[in-house]
Protein backbone atom coordinates (compact mmCIF):
# COMPACT_ATOMS: atom_id res chain seq x y z
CA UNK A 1 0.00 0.00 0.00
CA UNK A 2 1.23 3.48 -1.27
CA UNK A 3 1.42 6.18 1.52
CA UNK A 4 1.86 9.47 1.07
CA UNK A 5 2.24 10.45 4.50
CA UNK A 6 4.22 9.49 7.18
CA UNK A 7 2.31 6.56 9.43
CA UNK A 8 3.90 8.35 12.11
CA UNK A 9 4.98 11.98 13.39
CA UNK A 10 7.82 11.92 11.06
CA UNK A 11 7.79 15.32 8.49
CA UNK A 12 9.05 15.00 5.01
CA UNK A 13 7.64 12.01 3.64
CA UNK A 14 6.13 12.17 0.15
CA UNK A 15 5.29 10.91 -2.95
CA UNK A 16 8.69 9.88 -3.86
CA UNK A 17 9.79 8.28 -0.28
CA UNK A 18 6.60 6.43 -0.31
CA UNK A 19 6.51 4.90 -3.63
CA UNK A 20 10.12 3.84 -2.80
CA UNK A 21 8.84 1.74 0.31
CA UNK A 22 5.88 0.57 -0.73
CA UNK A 23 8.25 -1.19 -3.74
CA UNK A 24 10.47 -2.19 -1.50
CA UNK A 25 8.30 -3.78 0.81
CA UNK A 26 7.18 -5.79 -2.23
CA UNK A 27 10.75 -6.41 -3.74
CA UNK A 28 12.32 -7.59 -0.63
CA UNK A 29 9.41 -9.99 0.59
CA UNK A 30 11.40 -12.60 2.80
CA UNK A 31 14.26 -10.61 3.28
CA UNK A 32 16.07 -12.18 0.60
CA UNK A 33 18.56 -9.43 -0.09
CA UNK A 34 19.87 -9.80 4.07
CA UNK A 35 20.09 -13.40 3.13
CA UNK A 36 22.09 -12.90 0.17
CA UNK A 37 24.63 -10.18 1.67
CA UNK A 38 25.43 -12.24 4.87
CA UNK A 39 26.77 -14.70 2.56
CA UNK A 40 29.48 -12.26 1.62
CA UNK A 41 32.51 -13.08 3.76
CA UNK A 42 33.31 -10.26 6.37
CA UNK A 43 29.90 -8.77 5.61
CA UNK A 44 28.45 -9.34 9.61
CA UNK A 45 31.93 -7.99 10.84
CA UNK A 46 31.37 -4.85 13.39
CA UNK A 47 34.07 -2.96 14.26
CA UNK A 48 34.97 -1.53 17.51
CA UNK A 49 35.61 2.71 18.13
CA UNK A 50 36.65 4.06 21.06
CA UNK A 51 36.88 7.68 21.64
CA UNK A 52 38.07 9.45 25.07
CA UNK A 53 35.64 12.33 26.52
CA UNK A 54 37.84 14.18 29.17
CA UNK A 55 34.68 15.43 31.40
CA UNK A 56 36.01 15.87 34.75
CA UNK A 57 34.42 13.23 36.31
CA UNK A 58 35.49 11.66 39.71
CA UNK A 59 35.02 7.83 38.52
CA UNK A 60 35.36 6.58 34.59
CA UNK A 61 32.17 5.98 32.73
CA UNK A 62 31.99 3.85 29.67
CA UNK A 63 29.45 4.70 27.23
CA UNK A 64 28.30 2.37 24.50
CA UNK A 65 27.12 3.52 21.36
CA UNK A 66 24.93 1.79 18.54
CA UNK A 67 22.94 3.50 15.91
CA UNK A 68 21.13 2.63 12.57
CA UNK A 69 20.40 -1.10 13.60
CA UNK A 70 17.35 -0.55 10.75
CA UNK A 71 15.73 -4.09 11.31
CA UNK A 72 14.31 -5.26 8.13
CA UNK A 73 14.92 -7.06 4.96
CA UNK A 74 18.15 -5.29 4.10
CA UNK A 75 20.05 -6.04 7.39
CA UNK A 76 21.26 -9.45 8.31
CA UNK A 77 20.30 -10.79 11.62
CA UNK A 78 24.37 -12.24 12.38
CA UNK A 79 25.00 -8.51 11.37
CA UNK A 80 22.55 -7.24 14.31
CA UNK A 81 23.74 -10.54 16.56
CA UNK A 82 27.26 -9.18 16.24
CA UNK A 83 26.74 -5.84 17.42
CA UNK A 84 24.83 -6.72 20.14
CA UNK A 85 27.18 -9.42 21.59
CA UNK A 86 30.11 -6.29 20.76
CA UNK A 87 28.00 -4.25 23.19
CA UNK A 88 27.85 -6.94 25.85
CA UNK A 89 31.51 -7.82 25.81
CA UNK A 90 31.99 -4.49 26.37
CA UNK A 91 30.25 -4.28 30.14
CA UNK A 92 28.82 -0.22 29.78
CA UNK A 93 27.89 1.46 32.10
CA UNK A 94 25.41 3.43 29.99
CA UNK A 95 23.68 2.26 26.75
CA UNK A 96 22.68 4.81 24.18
CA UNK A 97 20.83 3.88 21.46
CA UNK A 98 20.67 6.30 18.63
CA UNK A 99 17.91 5.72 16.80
CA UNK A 100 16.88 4.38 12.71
CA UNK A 101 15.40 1.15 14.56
CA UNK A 102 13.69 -0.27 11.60
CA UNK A 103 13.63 0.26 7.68
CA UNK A 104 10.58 0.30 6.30
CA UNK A 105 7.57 -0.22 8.98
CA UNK A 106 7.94 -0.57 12.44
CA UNK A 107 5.67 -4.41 12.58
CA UNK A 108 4.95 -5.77 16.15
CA UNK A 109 7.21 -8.56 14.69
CA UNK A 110 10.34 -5.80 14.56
CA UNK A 111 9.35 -4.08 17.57
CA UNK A 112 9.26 -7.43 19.89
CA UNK A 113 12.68 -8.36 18.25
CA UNK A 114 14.23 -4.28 19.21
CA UNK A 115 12.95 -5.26 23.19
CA UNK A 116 14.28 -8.76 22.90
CA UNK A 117 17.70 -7.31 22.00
CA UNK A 118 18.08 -4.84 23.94
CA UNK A 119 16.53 -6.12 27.16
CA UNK A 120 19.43 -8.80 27.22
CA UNK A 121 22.24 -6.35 26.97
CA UNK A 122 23.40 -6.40 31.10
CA UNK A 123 23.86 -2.42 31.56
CA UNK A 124 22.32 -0.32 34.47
CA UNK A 125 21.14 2.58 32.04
CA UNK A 126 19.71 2.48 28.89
CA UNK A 127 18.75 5.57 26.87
CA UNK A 128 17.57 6.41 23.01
CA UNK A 129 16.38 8.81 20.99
CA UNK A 130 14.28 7.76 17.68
CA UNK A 131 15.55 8.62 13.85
CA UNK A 132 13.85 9.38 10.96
CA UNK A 133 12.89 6.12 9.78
CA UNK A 134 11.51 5.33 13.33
CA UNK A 135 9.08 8.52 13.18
CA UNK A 136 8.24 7.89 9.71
CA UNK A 137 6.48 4.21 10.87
CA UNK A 138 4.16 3.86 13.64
CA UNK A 139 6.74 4.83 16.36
CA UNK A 140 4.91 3.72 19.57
CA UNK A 141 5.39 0.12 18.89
CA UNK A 142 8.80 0.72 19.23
CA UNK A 143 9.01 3.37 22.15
CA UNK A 144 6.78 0.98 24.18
CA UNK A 145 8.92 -2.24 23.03
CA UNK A 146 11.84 -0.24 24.07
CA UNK A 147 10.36 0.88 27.10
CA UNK A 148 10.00 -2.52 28.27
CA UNK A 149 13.49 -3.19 27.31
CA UNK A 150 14.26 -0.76 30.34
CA UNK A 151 15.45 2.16 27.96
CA UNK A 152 14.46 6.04 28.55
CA UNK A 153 13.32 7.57 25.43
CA UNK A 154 14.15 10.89 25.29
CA UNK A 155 13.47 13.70 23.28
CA UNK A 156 14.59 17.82 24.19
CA UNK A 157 15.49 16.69 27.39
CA UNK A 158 18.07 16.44 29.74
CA UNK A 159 19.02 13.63 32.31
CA UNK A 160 22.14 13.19 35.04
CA UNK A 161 24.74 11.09 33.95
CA UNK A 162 26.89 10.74 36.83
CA UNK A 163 28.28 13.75 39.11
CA UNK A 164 29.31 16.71 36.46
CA UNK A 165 27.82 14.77 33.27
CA UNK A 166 24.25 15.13 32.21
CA UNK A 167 23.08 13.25 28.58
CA UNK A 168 21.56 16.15 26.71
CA UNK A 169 18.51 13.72 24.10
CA UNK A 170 17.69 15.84 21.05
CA UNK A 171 14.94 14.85 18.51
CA UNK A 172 15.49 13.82 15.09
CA UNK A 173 16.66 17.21 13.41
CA UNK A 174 15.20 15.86 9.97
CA UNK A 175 11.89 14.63 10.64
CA UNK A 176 11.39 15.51 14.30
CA UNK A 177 11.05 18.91 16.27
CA UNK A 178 14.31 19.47 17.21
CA UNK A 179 14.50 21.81 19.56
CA UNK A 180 18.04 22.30 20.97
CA UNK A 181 17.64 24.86 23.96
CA UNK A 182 14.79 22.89 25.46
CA UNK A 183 16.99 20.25 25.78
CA UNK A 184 20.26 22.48 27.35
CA UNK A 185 17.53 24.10 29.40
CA UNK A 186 17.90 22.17 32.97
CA UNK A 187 21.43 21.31 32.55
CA UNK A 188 23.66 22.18 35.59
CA UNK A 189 25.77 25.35 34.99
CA UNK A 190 29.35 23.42 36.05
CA UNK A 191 28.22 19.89 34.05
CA UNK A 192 30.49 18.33 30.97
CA UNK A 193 27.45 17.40 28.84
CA UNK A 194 27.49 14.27 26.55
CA UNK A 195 24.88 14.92 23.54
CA UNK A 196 22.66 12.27 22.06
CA UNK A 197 20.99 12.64 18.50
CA UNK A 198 20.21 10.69 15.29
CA UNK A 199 21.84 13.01 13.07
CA UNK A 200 24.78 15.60 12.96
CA UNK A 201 22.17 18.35 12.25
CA UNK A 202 21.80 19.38 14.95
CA UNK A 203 25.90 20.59 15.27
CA UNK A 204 25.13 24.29 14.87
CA UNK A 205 22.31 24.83 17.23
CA UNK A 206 24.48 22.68 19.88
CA UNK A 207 27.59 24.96 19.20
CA UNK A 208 25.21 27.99 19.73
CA UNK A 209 24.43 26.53 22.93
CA UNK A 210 27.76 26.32 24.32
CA UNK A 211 28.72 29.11 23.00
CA UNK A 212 26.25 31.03 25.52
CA UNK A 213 27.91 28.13 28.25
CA UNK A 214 31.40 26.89 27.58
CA UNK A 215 32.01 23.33 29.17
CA UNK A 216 33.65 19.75 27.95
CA UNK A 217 31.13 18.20 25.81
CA UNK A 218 30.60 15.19 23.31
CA UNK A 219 28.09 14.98 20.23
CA UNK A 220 27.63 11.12 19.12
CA UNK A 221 25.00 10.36 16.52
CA UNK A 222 24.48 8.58 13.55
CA UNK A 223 22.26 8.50 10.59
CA UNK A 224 24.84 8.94 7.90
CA UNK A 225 26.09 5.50 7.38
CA UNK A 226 29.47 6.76 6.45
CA UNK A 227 27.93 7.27 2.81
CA UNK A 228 26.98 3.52 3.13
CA UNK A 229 28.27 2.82 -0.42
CA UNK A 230 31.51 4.68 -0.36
CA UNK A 231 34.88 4.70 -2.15
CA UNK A 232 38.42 4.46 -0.98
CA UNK A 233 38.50 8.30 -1.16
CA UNK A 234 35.26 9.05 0.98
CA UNK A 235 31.59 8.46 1.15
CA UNK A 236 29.71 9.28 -2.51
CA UNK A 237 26.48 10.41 -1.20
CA UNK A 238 25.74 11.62 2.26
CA UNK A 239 22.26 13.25 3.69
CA UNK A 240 22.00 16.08 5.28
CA UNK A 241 24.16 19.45 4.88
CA UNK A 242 26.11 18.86 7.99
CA UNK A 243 26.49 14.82 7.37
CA UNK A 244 28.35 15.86 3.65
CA UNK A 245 30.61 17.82 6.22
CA UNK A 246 31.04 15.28 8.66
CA UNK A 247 30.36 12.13 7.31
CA UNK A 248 31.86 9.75 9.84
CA UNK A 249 34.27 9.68 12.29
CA UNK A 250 35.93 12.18 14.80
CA UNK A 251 35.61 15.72 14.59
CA UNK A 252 37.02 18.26 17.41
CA UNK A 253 35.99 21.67 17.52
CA UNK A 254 37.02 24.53 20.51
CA UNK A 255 33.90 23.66 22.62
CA UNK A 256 33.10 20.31 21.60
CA UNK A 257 34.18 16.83 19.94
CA UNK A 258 31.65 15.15 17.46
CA UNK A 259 31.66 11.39 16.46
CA UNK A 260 29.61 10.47 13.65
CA UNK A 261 29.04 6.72 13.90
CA UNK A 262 28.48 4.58 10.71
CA UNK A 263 26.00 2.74 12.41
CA UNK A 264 25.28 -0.82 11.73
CA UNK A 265 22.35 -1.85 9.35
CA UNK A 266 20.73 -1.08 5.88
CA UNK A 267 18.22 0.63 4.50
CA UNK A 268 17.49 0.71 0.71
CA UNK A 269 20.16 -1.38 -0.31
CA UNK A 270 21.72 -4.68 2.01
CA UNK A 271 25.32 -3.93 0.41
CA UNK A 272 27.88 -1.53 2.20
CA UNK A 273 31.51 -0.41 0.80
CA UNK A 274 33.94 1.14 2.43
CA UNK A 275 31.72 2.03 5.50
CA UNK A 276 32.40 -0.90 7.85
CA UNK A 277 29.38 -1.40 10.48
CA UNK A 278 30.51 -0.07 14.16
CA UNK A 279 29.81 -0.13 17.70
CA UNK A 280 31.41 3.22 19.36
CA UNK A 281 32.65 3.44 23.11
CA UNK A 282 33.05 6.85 24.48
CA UNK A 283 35.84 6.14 27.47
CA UNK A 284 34.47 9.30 30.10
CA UNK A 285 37.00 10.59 32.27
């Protein structure tokens, strides 16, 4: 069936973006192209980033990092089993889960898989904010799924870390209502902040923020995929006009550091090149 509006509270979806899925739901019946692409040797590989935040704190924190899981017939469930057992070796003390869930809709099928996985990750504190994809499909399937996994979905808000570190959760930029000094509202005048968000558009409006309030801070997020199909030389296409900026990786600014994680699954198309799937670990000190 042919939508022509998001099923959810997701902006920007059209005629184009939903002729696309409605194909694809079609074409990819059975998830053969996940099948297909698993086959591929090294294709369920997920790498392992860690990146140091220098915050201040009294004791360490590690924070895990997974974004773009996009359950569905593009991604591979080894490729989802491998990032999840990455996570667990790992022993974090926080979980943050960065959104892009699902591709395509959001089924009670995908949504009792998302609590399934997450639920069995042993971490005290779980956290998330939703992407695009997520608030294009009917999204409360997966907050409540998630909900019941033990994780805090957040939006604009702001929630204590650990002494001198509050998580500042900003909505989806693209589709969402961002809305960046809601979320730096309540946050402690002398607190490192660690920012959560989908995408890297929200970079200015978070730099504005500090501007007013200079302290440590970290930006992870995903949503790029690295490109997803890249080259040797660099990703080919990239959404977003921050994201063609910063398409993956580390990037350190006066105020701030951002990591732009390539995230793990597929959307459109099951293949990836030159944009290895990741788990990040942000080592808080």
């Amino acid at each position: 069936m042919i939508s022509l509006r998001s099923r959810g509270r997701g902006r920007d979806y059209g005629l184009v973006r939903g002729l696309l899925e409605a194909t694809l739901d079609v074409l990819y019946t059975g998830g053969w192209p996940a099948a297909l692409w698993a086959r591929v040797p090294g294709s369920c590989d997920v790498r392992r980033v860690e990146v140091p935040f220098r915050a201040g704190l009294a004791q360490p924190l590690r924070v895990a990092f997974v974004s773009d899981i996009h359950l569905g017939p593009t991604t591979p469930s080894a490729l989802v089993d491998r990032a999840f057992a990455r996570i667990e070796e790992e022993k974090p003390d926080v979980l943050l889960l960065g959104g892009d869930f699902v591709f395509l809709e959001s089924t009670p099928a995908k949504a009792r898989e998302l609590r399934d996985r997450v639920r069995a990750v042993r971490c005290p504190r779980k956290m998330a904010v939703l992407g695009n994809h997520d608030l294009w499909s009917h999204h409360e399937r997966l907050e409540e799924a998630l909900a019941e996994a033990g994780v805090a979905v957040l939006a604009n808000e702001s929630v204590s870390l650990a002494p001198g570190l509050t998580l500042v959760a900003i909505d989806d930029p693209w589709t969402g209502d961002a809305d960046v000094p809601r979320a730096f509202a309540n946050v402690p005048e002398k607190d490192a902040v660690l920012v959560l968000c989908h995408s890297p558009d929200a970079l200015p409006a978070v730099r504005a923020e500090l501007a007013k309030r200079p302290r440590p801070a970290f930006y992870v997020c995903g949503h790029t995929h690295g490109g997803h199909i890249a080259s040797p030389w660099g990703p080919i296409v990239v959404p977003g006009p921050i994201g063609k900026q910063h398409p993956a990786g580390l990037y350190p600014f006066d105020e701030l550091h951002l990591y732009v994680s390539r995230g793990v699954g597929a959307t459109e198309l099951p293949v990836r090149t030159y944009a290895p799937p990741e788990i990040v670990i942000v080592a808080v000190a």
